[in-house]
GROMACS .gro file of C-alpha atoms in nm:
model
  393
    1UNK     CA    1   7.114  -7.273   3.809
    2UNK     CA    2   7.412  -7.025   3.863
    3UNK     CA    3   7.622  -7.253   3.664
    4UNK     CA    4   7.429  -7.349   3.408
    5UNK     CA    5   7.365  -6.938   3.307
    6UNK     CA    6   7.732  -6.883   3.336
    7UNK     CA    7   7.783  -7.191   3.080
    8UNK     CA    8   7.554  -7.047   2.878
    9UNK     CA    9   7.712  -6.705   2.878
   10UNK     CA   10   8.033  -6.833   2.812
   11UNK     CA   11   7.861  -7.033   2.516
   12UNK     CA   12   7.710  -6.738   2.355
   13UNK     CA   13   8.021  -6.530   2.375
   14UNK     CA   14   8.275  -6.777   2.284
   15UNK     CA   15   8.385  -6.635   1.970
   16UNK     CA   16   8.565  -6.389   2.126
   17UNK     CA   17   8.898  -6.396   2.271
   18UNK     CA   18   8.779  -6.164   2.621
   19UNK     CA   19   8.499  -6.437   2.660
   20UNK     CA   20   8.832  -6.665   2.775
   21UNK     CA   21   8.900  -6.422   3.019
   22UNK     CA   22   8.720  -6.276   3.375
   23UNK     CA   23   8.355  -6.444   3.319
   24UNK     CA   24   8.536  -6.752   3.246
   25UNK     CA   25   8.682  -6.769   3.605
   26UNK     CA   26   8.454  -6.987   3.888
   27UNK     CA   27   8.276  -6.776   4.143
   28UNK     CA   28   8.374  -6.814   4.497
   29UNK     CA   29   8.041  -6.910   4.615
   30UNK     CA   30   7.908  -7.207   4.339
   31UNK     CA   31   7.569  -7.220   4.515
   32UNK     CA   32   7.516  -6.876   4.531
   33UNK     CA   33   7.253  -6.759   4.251
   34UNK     CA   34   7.160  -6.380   4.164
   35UNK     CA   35   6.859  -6.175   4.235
   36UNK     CA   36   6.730  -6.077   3.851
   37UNK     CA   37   6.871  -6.142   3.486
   38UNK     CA   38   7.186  -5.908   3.461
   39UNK     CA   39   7.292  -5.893   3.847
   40UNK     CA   40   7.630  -6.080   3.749
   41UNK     CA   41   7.855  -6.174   3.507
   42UNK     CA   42   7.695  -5.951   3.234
   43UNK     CA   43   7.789  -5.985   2.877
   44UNK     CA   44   8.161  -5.915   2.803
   45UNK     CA   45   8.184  -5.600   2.551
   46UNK     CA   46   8.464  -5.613   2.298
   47UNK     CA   47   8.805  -5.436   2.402
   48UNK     CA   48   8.895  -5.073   2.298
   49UNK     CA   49   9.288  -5.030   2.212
   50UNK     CA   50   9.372  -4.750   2.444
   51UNK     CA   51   9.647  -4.549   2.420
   52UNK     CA   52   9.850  -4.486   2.782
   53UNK     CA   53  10.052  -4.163   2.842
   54UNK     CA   54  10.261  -4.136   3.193
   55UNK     CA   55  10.202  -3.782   3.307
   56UNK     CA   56  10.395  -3.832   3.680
   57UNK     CA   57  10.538  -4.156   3.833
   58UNK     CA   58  10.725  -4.181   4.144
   59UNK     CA   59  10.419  -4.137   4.314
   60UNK     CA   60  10.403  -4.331   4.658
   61UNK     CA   61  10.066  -4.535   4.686
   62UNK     CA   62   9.849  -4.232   4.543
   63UNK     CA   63   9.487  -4.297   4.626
   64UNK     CA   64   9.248  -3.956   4.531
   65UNK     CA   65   9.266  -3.695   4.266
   66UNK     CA   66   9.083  -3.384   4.117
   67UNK     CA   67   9.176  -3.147   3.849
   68UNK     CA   68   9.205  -2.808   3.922
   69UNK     CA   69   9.069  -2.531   3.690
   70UNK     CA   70   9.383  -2.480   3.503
   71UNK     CA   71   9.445  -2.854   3.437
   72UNK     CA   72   9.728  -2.961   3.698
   73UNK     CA   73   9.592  -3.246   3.996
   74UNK     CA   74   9.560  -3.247   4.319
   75UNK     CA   75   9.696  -3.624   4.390
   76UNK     CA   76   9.720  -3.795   4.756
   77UNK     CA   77   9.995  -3.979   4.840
   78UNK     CA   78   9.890  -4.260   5.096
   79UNK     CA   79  10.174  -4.189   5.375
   80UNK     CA   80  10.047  -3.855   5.404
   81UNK     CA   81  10.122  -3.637   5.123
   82UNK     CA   82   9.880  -3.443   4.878
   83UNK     CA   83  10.101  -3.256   4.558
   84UNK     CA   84   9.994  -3.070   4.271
   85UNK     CA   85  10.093  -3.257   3.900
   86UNK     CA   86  10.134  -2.974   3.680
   87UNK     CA   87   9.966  -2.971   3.299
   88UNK     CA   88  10.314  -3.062   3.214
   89UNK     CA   89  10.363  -3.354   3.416
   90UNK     CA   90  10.560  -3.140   3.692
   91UNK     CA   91  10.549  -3.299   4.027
   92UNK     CA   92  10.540  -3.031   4.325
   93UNK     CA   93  10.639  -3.081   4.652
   94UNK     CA   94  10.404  -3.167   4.930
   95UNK     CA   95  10.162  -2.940   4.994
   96UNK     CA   96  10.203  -2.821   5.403
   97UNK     CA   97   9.922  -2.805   5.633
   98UNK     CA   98   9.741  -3.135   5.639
   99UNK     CA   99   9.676  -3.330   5.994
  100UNK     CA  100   9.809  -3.561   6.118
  101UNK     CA  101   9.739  -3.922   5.963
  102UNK     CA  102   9.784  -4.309   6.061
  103UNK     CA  103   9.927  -4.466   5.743
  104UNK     CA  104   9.956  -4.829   5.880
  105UNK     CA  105   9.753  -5.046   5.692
  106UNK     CA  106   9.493  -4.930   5.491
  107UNK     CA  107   9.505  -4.604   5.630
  108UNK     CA  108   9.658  -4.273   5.562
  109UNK     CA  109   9.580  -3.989   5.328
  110UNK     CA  110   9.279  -4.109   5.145
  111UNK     CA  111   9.031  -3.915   4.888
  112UNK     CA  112   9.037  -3.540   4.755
  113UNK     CA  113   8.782  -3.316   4.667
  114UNK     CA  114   8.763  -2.938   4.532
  115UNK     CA  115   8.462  -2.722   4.570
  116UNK     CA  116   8.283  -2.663   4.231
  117UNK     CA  117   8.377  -2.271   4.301
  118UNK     CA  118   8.757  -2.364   4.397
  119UNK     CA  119   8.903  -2.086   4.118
  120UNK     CA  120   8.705  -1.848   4.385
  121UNK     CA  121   8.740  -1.968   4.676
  122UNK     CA  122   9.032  -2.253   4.607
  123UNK     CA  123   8.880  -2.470   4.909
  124UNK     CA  124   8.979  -2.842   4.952
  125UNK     CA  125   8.855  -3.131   5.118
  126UNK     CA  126   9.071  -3.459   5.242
  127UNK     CA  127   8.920  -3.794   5.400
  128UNK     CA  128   9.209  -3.971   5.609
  129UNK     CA  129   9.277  -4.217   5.879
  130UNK     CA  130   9.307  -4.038   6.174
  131UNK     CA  131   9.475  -4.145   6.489
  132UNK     CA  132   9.260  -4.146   6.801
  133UNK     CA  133   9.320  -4.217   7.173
  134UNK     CA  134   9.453  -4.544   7.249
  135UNK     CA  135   9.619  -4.663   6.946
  136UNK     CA  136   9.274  -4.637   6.779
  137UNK     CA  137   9.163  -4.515   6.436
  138UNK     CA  138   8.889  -4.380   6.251
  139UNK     CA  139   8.806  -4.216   5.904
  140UNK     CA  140   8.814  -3.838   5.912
  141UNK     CA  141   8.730  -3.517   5.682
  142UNK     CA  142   8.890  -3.190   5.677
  143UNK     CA  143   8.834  -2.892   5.504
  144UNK     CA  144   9.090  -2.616   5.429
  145UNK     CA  145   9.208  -2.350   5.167
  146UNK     CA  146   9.489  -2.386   4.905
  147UNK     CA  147   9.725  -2.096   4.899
  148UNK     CA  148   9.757  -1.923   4.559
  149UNK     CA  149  10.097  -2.088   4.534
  150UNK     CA  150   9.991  -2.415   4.615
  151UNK     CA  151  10.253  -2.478   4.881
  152UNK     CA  152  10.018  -2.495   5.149
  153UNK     CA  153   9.657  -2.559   5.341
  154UNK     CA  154   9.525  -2.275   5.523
  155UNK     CA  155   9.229  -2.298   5.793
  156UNK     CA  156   9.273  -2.652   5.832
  157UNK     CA  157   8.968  -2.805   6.022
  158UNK     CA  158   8.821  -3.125   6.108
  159UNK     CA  159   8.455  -3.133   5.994
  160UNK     CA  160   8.377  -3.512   6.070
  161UNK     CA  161   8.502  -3.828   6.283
  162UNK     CA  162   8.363  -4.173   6.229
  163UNK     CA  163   8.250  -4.292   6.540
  164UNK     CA  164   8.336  -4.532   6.711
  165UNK     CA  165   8.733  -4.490   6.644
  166UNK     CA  166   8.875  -4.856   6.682
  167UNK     CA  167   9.194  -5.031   6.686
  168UNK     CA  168   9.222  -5.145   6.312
  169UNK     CA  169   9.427  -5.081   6.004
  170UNK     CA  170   9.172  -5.185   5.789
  171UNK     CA  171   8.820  -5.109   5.578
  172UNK     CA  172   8.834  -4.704   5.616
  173UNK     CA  173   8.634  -4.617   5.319
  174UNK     CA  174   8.641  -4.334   5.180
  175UNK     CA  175   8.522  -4.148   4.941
  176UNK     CA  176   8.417  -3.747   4.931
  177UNK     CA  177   8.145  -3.663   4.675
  178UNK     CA  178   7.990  -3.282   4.673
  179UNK     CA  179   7.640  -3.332   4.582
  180UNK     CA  180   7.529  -3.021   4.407
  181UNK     CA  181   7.289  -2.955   4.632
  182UNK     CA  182   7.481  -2.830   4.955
  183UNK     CA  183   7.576  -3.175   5.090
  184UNK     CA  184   7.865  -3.394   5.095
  185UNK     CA  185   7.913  -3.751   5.106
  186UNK     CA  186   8.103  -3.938   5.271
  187UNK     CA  187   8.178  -4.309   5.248
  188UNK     CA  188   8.316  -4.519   5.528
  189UNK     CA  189   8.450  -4.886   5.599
  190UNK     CA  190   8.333  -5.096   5.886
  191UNK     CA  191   8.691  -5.174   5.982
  192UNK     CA  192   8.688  -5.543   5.861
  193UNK     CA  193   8.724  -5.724   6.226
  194UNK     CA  194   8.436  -5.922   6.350
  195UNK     CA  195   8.377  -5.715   6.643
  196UNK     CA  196   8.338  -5.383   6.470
  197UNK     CA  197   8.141  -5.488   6.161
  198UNK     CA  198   7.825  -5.508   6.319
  199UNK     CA  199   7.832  -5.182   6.338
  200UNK     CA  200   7.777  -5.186   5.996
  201UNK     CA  201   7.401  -5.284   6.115
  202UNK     CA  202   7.400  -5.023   6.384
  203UNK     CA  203   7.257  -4.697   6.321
  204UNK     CA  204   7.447  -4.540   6.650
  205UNK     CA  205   7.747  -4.561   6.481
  206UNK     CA  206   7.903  -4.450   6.156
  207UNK     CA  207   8.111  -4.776   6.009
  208UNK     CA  208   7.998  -4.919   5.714
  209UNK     CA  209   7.818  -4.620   5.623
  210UNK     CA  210   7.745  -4.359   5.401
  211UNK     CA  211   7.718  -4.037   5.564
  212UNK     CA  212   7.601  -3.667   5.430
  213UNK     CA  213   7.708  -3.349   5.606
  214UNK     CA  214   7.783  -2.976   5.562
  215UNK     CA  215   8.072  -2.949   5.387
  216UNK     CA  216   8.182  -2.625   5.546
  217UNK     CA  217   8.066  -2.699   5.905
  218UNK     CA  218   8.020  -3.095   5.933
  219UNK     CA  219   7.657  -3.054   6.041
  220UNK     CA  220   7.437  -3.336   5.970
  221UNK     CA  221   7.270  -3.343   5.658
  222UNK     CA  222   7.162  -3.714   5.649
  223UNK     CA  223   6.835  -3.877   5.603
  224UNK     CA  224   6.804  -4.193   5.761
  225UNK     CA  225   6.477  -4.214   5.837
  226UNK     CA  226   6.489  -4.379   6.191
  227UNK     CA  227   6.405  -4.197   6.491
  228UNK     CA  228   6.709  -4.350   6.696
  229UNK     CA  229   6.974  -4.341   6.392
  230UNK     CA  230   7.283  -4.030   6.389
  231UNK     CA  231   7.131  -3.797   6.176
  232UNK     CA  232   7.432  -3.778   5.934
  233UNK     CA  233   7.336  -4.129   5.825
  234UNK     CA  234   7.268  -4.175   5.460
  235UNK     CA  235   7.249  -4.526   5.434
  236UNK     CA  236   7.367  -4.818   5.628
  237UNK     CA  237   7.469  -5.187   5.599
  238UNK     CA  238   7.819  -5.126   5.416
  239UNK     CA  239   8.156  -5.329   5.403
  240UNK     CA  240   8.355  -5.123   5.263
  241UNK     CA  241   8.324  -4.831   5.002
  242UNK     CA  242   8.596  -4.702   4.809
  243UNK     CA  243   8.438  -4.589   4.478
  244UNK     CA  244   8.150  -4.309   4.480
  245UNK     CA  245   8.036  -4.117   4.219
  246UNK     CA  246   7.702  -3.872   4.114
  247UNK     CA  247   7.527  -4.068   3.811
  248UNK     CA  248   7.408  -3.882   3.497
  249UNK     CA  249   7.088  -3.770   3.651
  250UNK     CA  250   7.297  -3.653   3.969
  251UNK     CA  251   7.207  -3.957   4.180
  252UNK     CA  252   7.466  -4.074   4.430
  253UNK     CA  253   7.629  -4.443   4.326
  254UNK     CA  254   7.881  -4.631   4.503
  255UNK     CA  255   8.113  -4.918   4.496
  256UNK     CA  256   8.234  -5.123   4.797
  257UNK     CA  257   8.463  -5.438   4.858
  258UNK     CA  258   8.285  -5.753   4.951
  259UNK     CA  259   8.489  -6.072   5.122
  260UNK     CA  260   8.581  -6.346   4.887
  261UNK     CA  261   8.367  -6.239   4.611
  262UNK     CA  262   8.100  -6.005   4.685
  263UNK     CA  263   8.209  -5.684   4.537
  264UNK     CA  264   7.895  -5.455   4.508
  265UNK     CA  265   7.770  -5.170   4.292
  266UNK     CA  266   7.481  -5.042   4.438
  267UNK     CA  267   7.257  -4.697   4.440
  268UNK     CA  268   7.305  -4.601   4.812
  269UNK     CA  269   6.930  -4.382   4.884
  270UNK     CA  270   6.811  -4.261   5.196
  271UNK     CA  271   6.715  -4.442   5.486
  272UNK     CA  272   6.806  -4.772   5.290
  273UNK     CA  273   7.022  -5.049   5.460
  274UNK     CA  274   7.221  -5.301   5.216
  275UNK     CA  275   7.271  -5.597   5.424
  276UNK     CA  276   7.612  -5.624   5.524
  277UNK     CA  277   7.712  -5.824   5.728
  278UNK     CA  278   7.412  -5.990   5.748
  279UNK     CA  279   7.343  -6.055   5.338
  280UNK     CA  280   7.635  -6.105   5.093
  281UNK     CA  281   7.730  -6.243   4.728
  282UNK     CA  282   8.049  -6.332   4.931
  283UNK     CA  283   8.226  -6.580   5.187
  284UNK     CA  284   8.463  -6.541   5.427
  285UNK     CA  285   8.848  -6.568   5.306
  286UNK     CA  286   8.854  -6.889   5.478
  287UNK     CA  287   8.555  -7.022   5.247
  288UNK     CA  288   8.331  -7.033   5.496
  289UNK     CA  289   7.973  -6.869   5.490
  290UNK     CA  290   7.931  -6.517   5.631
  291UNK     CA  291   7.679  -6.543   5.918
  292UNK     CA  292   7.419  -6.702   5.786
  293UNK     CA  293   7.541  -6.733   5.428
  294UNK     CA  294   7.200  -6.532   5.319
  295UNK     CA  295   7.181  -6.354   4.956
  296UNK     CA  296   6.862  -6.178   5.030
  297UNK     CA  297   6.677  -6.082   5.335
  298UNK     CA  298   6.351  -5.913   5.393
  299UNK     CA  299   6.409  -5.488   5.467
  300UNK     CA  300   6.773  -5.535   5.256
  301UNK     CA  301   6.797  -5.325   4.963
  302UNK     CA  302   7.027  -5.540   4.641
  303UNK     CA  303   7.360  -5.458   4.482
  304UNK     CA  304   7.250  -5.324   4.135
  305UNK     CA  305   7.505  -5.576   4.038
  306UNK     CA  306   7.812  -5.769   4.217
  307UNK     CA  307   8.118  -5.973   4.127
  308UNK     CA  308   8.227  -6.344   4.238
  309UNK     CA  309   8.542  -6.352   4.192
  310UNK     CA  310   8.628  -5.984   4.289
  311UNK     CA  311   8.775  -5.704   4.129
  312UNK     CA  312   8.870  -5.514   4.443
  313UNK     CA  313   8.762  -5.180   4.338
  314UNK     CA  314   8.875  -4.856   4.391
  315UNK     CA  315   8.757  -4.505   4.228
  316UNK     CA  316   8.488  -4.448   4.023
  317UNK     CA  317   8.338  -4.230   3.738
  318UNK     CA  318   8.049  -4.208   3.516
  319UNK     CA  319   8.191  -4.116   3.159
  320UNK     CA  320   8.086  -3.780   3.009
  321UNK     CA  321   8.293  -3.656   2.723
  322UNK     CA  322   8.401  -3.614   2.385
  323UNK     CA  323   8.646  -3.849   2.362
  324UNK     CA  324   8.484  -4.177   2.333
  325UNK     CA  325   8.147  -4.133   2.217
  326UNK     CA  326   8.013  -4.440   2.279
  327UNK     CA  327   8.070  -4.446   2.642
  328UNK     CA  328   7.817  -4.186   2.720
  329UNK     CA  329   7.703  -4.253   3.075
  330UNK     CA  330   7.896  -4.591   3.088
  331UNK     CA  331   8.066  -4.617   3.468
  332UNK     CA  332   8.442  -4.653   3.489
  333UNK     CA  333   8.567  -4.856   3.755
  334UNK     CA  334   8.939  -4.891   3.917
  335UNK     CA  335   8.987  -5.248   3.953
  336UNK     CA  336   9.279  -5.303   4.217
  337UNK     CA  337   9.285  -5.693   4.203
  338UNK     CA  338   9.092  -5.647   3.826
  339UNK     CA  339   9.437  -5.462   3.726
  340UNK     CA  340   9.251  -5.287   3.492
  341UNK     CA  341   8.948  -5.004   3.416
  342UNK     CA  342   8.676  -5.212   3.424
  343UNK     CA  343   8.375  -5.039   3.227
  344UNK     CA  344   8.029  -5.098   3.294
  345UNK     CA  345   7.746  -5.050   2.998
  346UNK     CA  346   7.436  -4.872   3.132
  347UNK     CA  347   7.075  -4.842   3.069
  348UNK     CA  348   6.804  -4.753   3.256
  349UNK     CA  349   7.009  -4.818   3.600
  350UNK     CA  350   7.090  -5.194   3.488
  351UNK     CA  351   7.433  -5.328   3.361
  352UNK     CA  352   7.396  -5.448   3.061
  353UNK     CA  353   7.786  -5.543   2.947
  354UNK     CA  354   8.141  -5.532   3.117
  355UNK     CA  355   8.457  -5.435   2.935
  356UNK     CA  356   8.799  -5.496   3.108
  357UNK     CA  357   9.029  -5.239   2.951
  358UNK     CA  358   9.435  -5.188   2.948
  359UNK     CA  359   9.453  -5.511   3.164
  360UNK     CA  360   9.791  -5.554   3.313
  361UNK     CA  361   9.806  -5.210   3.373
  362UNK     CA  362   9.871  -5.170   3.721
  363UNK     CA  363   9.621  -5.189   4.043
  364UNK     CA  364   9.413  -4.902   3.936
  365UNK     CA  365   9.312  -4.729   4.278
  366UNK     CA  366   9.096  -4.401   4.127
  367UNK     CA  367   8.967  -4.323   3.730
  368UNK     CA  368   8.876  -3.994   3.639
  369UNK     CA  369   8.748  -3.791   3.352
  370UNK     CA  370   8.951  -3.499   3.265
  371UNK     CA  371   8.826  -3.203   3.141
  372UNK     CA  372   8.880  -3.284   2.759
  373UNK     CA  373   8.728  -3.625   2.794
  374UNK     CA  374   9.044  -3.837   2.848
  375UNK     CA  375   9.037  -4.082   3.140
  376UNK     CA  376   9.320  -4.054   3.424
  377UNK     CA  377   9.409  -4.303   3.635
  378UNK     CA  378   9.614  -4.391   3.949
  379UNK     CA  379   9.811  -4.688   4.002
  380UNK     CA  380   9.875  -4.811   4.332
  381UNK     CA  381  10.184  -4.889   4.384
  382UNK     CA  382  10.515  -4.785   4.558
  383UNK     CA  383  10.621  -4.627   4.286
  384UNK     CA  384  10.256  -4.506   4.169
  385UNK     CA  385  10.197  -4.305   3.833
  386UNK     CA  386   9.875  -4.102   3.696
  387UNK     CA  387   9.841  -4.231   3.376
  388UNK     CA  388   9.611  -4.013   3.067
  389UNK     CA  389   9.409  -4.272   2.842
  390UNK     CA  390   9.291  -4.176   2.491
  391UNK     CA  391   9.195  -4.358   2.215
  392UNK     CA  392   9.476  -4.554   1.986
  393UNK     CA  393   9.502  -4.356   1.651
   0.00000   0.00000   0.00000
């Protein structure tokens, strides 16, 4: 049944050269079928000529960025940096003040957030891996302020630990999104070993989670709707989220890596678990089934829509500007494996077409929408750049 629709699909679209391209590739997991019409593999959307300006290279594995009132970034470097990029493409010197991180691995200095007041109060938030006791690890968030020259981080503190730290390099998460209503979320990995991603399933802990908390204090703000569960707890049942964004309508959305194929977009909402490890579009890298090889699986929420084979996907961004005017509300996607911006048409919360734009550009780790509608993006790489995307004249 799978294959027959994805035949189909690449029947219908055939007279275009993209239709050759990323639907035409075999999914992971043949056998595998969707949910609903539209959960995979959704019609490919014709290419958009981009033009690509290098503001800053010689950036070392940048993963997070936000633009600051007056235009310049905040960028993270992943062994442990964050630096201001000018308007002018100016690269400053590390910024002083930030703990201590574990960059082995996947770890390190991860996302970056500003408050929505920060030309006030100029106050920053930073998820990284933190070293714990033991040679362990967990995901962390702390909170400072940015001195008016920008060289440093003032009243530094640790707002939130995952719990339990383990001893892993891998599947940290994490993304920080303020959600205009006096929360934050934050997004967490379940550490990828079979031993801690149960506790993706386990409502004690916080891997494979998405937690919401005080910004300034770290107090719980979740809503998990179980008497027994940490009340920072959002949602549960995660692999590994590294894209989060607020939707048009200021509704959280978030992206995480699946196995072999498995990738997930999904609408994370309170009290909700989404399956993993127990339900998956994916297989193990070996090719074997995970668990019980189950798609679906009664008190599971669904992916609003997956991939087989994956993208890999880092940052993510809902599109509102003046720039392209026909991507109103569409979702921008950093595809790491993808090496692209992968755009995603929306209507009515459904995907109803996939672009794959400036492929070959890099592994794209965040996308962002700058202030006069252009998109920015960070490649991940050792000698990293943020890259400004407008339309070709």
């Amino acid at each position: 049944m799978y294959r027959s629709a994805f035949m189909a699909l690449a029947i219908l679209t055939a007279g275009g050269a993209a239709a050759q391209g990323f639907n035409q590739a075999p999914p992971n997991a043949p056998d595998q079928t969707p949910a609903f019409d539209g959960q995979t593999r959704a019609p490919v959307l014709s290419d958009t000529p981009l033009s690509r300006q290098v503001i800053a290279d010689g950036l070392d594995h940048p993963w997070g960025m936000a633009q600051m009132p007056d235009g310049a970034w905040l960028v993270t470097e992943k062994p442990g940096r964050l630096r201001i990029i000018a308007a002018d493409g100016s690269l400053g010197e590390p910024i002083a003040g930030l703990p201590k991180v574990d960059a082995r691995g996947q770890g390190g200095l991860l996302d970056v957030a500003i408050a929505n007041d920060f030309a006030e109060t100029r106050r920053v938030w930073v998820s990284f891996a933190q070293p714990r006791e033991g040679g362990k690890t967990a995901t962390a968030v702390a909170t400072g302020i940015l001195s008016a020259d920008g060289r440093q981080l003032q009243e530094m503190n640790v707002i939130w630990q995952q719990q339990p730290a383990w001893k892993s390099t891998k599947h940290y998460g994490s993304r920080l999104v303020l959600d205009g209503e006096g929360g934050l979320f934050v997004t967490t990995g379940e550490r990828s070993d079979p031993e801690p991603r149960v506790y993706a399933q386990n409502v004690r802990a916080t891997l494979g989670k998405v937690v919401r908390i005080d910004p300034i204090s770290g107090a719980a703000m979740g809503d998990p709707g179980v008497a027994e569960a940490l009340p920072e707890i959002w949602s549960w049942g995660h692999r590994n989220i590294q894209g989060a964004a607020l939707g048009p309508q200021g509704e959280l959305w978030t992206i995480e890596h699946g196995p072999k194929g498995g990738d997930e977009l999904n609408r994370p909402q309170a009290g909700r678990n989404y399956g993993w490890p127990r339900v998956t579009y994916g297989v193990e890298y070996s090719g074997q089934p995970v668990g019980e090889g189950v798609t679906q699986l009664e008190g599971t929420e669904q992916p609003v829509y997956y991939w087989d084979p994956v993208i890999a996907p880092g940052g993510m961004a809902f599109y509102e500007g003046e720039m392209f005017s026909d991507w109103q509300g569409d979702l921008l996607i950093g595809g790491l494996r993808a090496g692209a911006v992968v755009r995603l048409q929306m209507q009515d919360g459904r995907v109803t077409g996939e672009a794959r734009h400036v492929q070959g550009i890099g592994r794209v780790r965040d996308v962002a929408v700058a202030d006069d509608g252009a998109i920015m993006v960070l490649t991940d790489a050792a000698n990293g750049a943020l890259i400004r995307l407008t339309p070709s004249k």
